[in-house]
mmCIF file of C-alpha atoms in Angstrom:
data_model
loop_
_atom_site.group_PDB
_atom_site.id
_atom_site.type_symbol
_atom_site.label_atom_id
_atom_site.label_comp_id
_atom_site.label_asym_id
_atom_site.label_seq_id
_atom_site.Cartn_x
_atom_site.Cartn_y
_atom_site.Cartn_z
ATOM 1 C CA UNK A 1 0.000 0.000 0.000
ATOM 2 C CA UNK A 2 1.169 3.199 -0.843
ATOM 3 C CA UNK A 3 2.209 5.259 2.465
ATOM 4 C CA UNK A 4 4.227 8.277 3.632
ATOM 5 C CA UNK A 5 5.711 8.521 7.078
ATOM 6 C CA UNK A 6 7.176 11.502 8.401
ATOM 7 C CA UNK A 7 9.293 10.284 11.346
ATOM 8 C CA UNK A 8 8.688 13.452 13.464
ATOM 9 C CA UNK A 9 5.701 15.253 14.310
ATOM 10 C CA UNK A 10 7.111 17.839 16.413
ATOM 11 C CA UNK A 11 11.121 19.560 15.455
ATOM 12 C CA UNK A 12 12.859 22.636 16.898
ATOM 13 C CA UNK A 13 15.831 24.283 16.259
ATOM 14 C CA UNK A 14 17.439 27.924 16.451
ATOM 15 C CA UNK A 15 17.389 30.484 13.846
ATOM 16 C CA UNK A 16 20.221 30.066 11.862
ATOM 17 C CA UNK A 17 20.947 26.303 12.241
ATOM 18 C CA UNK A 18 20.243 23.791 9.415
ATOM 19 C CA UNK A 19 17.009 22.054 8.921
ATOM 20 C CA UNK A 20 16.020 18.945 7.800
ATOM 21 C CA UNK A 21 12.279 17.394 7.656
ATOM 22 C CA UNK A 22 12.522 13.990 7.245
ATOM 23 C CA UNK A 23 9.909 12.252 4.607
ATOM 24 C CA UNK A 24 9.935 8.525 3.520
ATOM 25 C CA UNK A 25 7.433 6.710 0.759
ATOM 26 C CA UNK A 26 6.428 2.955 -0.390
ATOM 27 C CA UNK A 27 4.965 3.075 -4.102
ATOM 28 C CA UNK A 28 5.248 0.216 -6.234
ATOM 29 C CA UNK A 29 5.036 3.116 -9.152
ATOM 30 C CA UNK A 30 6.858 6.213 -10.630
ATOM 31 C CA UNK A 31 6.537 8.894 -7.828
ATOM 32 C CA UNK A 32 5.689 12.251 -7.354
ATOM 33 C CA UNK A 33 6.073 13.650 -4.522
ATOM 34 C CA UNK A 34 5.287 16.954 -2.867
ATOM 35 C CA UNK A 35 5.909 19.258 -0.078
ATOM 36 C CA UNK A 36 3.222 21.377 1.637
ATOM 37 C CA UNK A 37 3.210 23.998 4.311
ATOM 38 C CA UNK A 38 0.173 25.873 6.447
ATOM 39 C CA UNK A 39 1.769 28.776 8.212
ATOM 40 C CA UNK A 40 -0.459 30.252 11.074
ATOM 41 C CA UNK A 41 -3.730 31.522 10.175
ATOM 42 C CA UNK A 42 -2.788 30.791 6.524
ATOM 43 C CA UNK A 43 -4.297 27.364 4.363
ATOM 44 C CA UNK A 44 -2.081 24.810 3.786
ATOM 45 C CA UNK A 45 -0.290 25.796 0.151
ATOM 46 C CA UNK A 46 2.281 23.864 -2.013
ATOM 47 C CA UNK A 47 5.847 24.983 -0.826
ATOM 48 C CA UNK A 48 7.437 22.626 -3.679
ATOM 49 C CA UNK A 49 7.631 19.487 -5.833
ATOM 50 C CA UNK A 50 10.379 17.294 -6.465
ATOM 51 C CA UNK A 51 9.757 17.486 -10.532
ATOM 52 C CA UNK A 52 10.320 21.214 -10.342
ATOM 53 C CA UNK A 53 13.846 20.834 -8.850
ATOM 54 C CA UNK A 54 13.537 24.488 -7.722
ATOM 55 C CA UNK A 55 14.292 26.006 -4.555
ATOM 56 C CA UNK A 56 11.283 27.762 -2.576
ATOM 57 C CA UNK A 57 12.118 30.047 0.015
ATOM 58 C CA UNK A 58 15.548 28.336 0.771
ATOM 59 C CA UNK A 59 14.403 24.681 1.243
ATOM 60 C CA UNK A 60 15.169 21.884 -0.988
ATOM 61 C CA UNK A 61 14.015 18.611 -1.380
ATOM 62 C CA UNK A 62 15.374 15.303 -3.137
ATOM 63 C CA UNK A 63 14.299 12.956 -4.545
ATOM 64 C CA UNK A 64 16.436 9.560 -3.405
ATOM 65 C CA UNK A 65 14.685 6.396 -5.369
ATOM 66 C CA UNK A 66 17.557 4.200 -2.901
ATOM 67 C CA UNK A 67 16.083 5.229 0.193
ATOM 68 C CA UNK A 68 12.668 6.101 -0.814
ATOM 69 C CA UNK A 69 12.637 9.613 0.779
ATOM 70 C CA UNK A 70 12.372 13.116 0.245
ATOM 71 C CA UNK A 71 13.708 15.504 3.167
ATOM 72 C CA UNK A 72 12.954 18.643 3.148
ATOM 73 C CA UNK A 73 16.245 20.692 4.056
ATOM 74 C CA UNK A 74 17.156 24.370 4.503
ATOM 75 C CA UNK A 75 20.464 25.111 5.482
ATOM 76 C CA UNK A 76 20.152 28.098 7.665
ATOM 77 C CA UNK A 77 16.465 28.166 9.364
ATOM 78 C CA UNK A 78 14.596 31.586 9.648
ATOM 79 C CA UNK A 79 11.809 32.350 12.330
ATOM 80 C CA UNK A 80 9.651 32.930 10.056
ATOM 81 C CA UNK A 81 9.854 28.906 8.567
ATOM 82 C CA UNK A 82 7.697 27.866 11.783
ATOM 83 C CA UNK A 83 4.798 26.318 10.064
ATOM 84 C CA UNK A 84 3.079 22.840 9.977
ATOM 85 C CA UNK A 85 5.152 20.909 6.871
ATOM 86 C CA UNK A 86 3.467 17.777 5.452
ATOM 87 C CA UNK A 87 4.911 15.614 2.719
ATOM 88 C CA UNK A 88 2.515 14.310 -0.097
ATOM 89 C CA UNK A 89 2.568 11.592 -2.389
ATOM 90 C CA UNK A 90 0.963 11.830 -5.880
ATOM 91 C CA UNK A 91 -1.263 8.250 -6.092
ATOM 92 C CA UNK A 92 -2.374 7.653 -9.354
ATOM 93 C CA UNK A 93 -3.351 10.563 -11.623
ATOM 94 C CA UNK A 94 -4.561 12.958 -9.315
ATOM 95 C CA UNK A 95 -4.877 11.502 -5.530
ATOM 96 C CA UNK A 96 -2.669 12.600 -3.123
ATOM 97 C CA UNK A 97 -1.477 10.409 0.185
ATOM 98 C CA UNK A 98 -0.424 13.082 2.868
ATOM 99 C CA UNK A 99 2.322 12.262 5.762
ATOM 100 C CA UNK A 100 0.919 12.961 9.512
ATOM 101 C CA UNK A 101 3.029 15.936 9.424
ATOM 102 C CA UNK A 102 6.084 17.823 11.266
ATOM 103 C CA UNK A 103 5.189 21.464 13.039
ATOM 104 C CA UNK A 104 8.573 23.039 12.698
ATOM 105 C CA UNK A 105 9.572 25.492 15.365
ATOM 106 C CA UNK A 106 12.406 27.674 14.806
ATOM 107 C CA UNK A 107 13.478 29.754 18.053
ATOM 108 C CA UNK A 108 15.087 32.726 18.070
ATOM 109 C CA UNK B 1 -6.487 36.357 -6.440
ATOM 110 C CA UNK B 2 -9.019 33.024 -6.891
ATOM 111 C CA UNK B 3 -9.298 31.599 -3.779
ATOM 112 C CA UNK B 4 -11.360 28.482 -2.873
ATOM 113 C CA UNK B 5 -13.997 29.200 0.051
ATOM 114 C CA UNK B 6 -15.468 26.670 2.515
ATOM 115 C CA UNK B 7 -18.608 27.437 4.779
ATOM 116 C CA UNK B 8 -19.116 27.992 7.741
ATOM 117 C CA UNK B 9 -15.502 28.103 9.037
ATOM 118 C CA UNK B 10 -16.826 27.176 12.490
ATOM 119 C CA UNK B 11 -19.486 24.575 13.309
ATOM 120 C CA UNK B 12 -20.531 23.256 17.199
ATOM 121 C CA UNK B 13 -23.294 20.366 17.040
ATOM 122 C CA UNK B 14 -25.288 17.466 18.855
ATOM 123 C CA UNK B 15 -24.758 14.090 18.804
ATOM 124 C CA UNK B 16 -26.723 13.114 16.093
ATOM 125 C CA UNK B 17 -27.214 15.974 14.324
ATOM 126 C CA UNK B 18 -26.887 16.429 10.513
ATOM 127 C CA UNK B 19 -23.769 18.584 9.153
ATOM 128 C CA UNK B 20 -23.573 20.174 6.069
ATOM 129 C CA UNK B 21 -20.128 21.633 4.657
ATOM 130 C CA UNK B 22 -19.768 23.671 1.354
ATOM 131 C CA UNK B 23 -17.073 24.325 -1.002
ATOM 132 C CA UNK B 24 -17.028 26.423 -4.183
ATOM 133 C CA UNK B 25 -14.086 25.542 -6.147
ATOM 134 C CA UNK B 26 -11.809 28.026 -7.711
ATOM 135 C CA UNK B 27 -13.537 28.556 -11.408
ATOM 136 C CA UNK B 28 -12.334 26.440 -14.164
ATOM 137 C CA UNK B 29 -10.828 23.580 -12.061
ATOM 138 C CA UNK B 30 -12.100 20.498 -12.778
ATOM 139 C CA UNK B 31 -11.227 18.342 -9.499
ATOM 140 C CA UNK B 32 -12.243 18.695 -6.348
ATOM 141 C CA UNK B 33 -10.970 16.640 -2.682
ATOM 142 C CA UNK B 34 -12.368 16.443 0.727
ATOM 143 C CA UNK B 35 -9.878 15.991 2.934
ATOM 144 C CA UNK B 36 -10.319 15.812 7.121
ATOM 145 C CA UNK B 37 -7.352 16.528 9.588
ATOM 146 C CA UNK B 38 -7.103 15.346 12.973
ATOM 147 C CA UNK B 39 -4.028 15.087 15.534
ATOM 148 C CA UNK B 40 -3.896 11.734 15.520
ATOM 149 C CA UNK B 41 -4.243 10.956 11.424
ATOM 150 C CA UNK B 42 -2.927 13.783 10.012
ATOM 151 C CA UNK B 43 -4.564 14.517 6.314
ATOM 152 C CA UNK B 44 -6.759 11.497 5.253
ATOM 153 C CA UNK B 45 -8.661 11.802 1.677
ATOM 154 C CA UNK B 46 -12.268 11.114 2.115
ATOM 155 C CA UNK B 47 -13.360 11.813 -1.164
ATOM 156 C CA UNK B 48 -12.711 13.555 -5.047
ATOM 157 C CA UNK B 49 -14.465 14.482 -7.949
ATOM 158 C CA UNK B 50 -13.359 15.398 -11.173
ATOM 159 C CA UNK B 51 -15.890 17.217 -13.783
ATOM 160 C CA UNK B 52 -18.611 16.494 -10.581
ATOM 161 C CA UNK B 53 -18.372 12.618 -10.640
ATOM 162 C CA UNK B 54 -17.220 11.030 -8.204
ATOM 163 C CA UNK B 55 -13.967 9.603 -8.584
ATOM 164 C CA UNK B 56 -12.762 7.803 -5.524
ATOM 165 C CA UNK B 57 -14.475 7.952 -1.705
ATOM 166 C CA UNK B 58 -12.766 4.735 -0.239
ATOM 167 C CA UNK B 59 -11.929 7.231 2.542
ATOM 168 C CA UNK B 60 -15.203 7.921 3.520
ATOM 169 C CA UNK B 61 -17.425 5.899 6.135
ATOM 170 C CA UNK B 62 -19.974 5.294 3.932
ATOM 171 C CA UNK B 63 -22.806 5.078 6.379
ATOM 172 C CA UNK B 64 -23.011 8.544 7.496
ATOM 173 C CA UNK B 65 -20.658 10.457 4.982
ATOM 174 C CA UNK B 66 -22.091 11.949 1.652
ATOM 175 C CA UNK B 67 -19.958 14.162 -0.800
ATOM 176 C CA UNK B 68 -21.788 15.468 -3.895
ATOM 177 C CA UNK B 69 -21.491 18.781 -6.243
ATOM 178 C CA UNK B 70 -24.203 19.631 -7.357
ATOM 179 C CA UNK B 71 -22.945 21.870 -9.923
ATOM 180 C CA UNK B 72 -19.705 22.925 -11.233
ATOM 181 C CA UNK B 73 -19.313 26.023 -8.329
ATOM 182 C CA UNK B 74 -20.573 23.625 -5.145
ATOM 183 C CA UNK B 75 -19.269 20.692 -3.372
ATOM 184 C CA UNK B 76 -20.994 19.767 -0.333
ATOM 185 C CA UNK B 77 -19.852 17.348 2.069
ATOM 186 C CA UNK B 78 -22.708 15.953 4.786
ATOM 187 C CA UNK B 79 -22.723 13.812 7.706
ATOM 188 C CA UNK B 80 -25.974 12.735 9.092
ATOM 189 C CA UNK B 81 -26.007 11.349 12.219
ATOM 190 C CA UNK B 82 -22.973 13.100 13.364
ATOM 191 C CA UNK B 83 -20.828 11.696 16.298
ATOM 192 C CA UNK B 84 -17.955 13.337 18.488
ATOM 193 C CA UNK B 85 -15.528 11.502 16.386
ATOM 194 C CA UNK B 86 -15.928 13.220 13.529
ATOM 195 C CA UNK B 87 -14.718 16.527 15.209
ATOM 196 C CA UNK B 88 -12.000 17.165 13.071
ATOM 197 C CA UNK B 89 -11.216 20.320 10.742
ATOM 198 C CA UNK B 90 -12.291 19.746 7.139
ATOM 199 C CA UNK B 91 -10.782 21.118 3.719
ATOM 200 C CA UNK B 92 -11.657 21.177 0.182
ATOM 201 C CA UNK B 93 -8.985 21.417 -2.194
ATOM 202 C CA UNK B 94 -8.963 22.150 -5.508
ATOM 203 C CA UNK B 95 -7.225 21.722 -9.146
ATOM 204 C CA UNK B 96 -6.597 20.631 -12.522
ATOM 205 C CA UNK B 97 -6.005 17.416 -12.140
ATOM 206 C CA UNK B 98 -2.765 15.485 -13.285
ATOM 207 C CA UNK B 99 -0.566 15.594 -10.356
ATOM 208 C CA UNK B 100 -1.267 19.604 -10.411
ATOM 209 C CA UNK B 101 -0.947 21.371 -7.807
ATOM 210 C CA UNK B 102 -4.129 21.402 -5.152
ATOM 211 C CA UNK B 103 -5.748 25.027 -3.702
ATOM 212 C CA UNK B 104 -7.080 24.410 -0.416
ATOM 213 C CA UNK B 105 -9.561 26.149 1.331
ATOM 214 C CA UNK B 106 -9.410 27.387 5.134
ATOM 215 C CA UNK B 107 -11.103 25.066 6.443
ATOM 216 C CA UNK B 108 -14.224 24.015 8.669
ATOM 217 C CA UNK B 109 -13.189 23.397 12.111
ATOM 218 C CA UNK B 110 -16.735 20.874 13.385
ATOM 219 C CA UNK B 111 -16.910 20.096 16.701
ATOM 220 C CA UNK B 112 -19.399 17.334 18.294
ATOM 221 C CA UNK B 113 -20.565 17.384 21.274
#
């Protein structure tokens, strides 16, 4: 069955250090995978996807078909990165298999 | 700056009572997801349409869940009886299909009581 796990559901760290949000997959298929955020007060929006190969606000994500994951990494966190992140699997053509989630603090 | 809307934004009920949650869709997309967050699932699909059939509601309980859309501009998603463990908050998405990119909505936080 096709899952995501994201290991943590809760990750601090200062301003300034690196960041990494860890995401793995199973899918027997191709995959396309996705990273969302939902700041405060704000809907949950696409922050990037791994097809793109862009970087969004600092963070990058890639793809590893070895390990089957796609952390989410930023190397020098900002306050205003505290958000709820959730990885997303495209299943199928359009159906999309969300992780549980990580709520990324980032203290001052 | 085309947004997709959900109402009400807040809903308190009864044991038992029926809820009702609209979505209009951001014009021109043809698909449309229910999704419902909790703490303890995270974001579980409970339903999608694309061009107002429904595509795929394995994530629904079927017994008390309904999604339809009426037309093109309304989704609705109903539970009748409702129970306290179907407080959750609920979002619509929506897109163009195709792996594109899904517009979500701000959500109805329901709360049973």
């Amino acid at each position: 069955a096709q899952r995501v796990t994201q290991p943590e559901k809760l990750l601090s760290v200062f301003k300034g250090a690196p960041v990494e949000l860890k995401c793995n997959y199973s899918y027997s298929g191709s995959p396309e995978l996705f990273w969302y955020v939902q700041y405060s007060r704000q809907r949950l929006q696409l922050l990037l996807r791994h097809i793109s190969r862009e970087s969004i606000k600092g963070f990058t994500a890639d793809l590893n078909k070895g390990e089957t994951s796609f952390h989410l990494k930023k190397p020098f966190a900002q306050e205003e990165d505290s958000a709820m992140y959730y990885c997303a699997l495209a299943q199928g053509a359009q159906k999309l298999v969300f992780g549980q989630g990580t709520r990324l603090t980032i203290n001052p | 700056d085309a947004r997709v809307t959900q109402t009400p934004r807040h809903k308190v009920t009864e044991m038992g009572q029926e809820v009702t949650m609209r979505c209009q869709p951001i014009l021109g997309h043809n698909t449309v997801f229910w999704y419902r967050q909790t703490m303890m699932q995270g974001l579980e699909l409970l339903a999608y349409f694309r061009n107002r059939a429904p595509l795929d509601d394995s994530g629904m309980p079927k017994d008390r869940f309904s999604a339809e859309m009426p037309d093109a501009t309304l989704a609705t998603l109903k539970i009748q009886p409702s129970e306290p463990r179907d407080s959750a908050v609920y979002f619509c998405a929506s897109g163009l299909g195709n792996r594109d990119e899904q517009y979500f909505g701000p959500g109805t936080r329901l709360t049973v009581t």
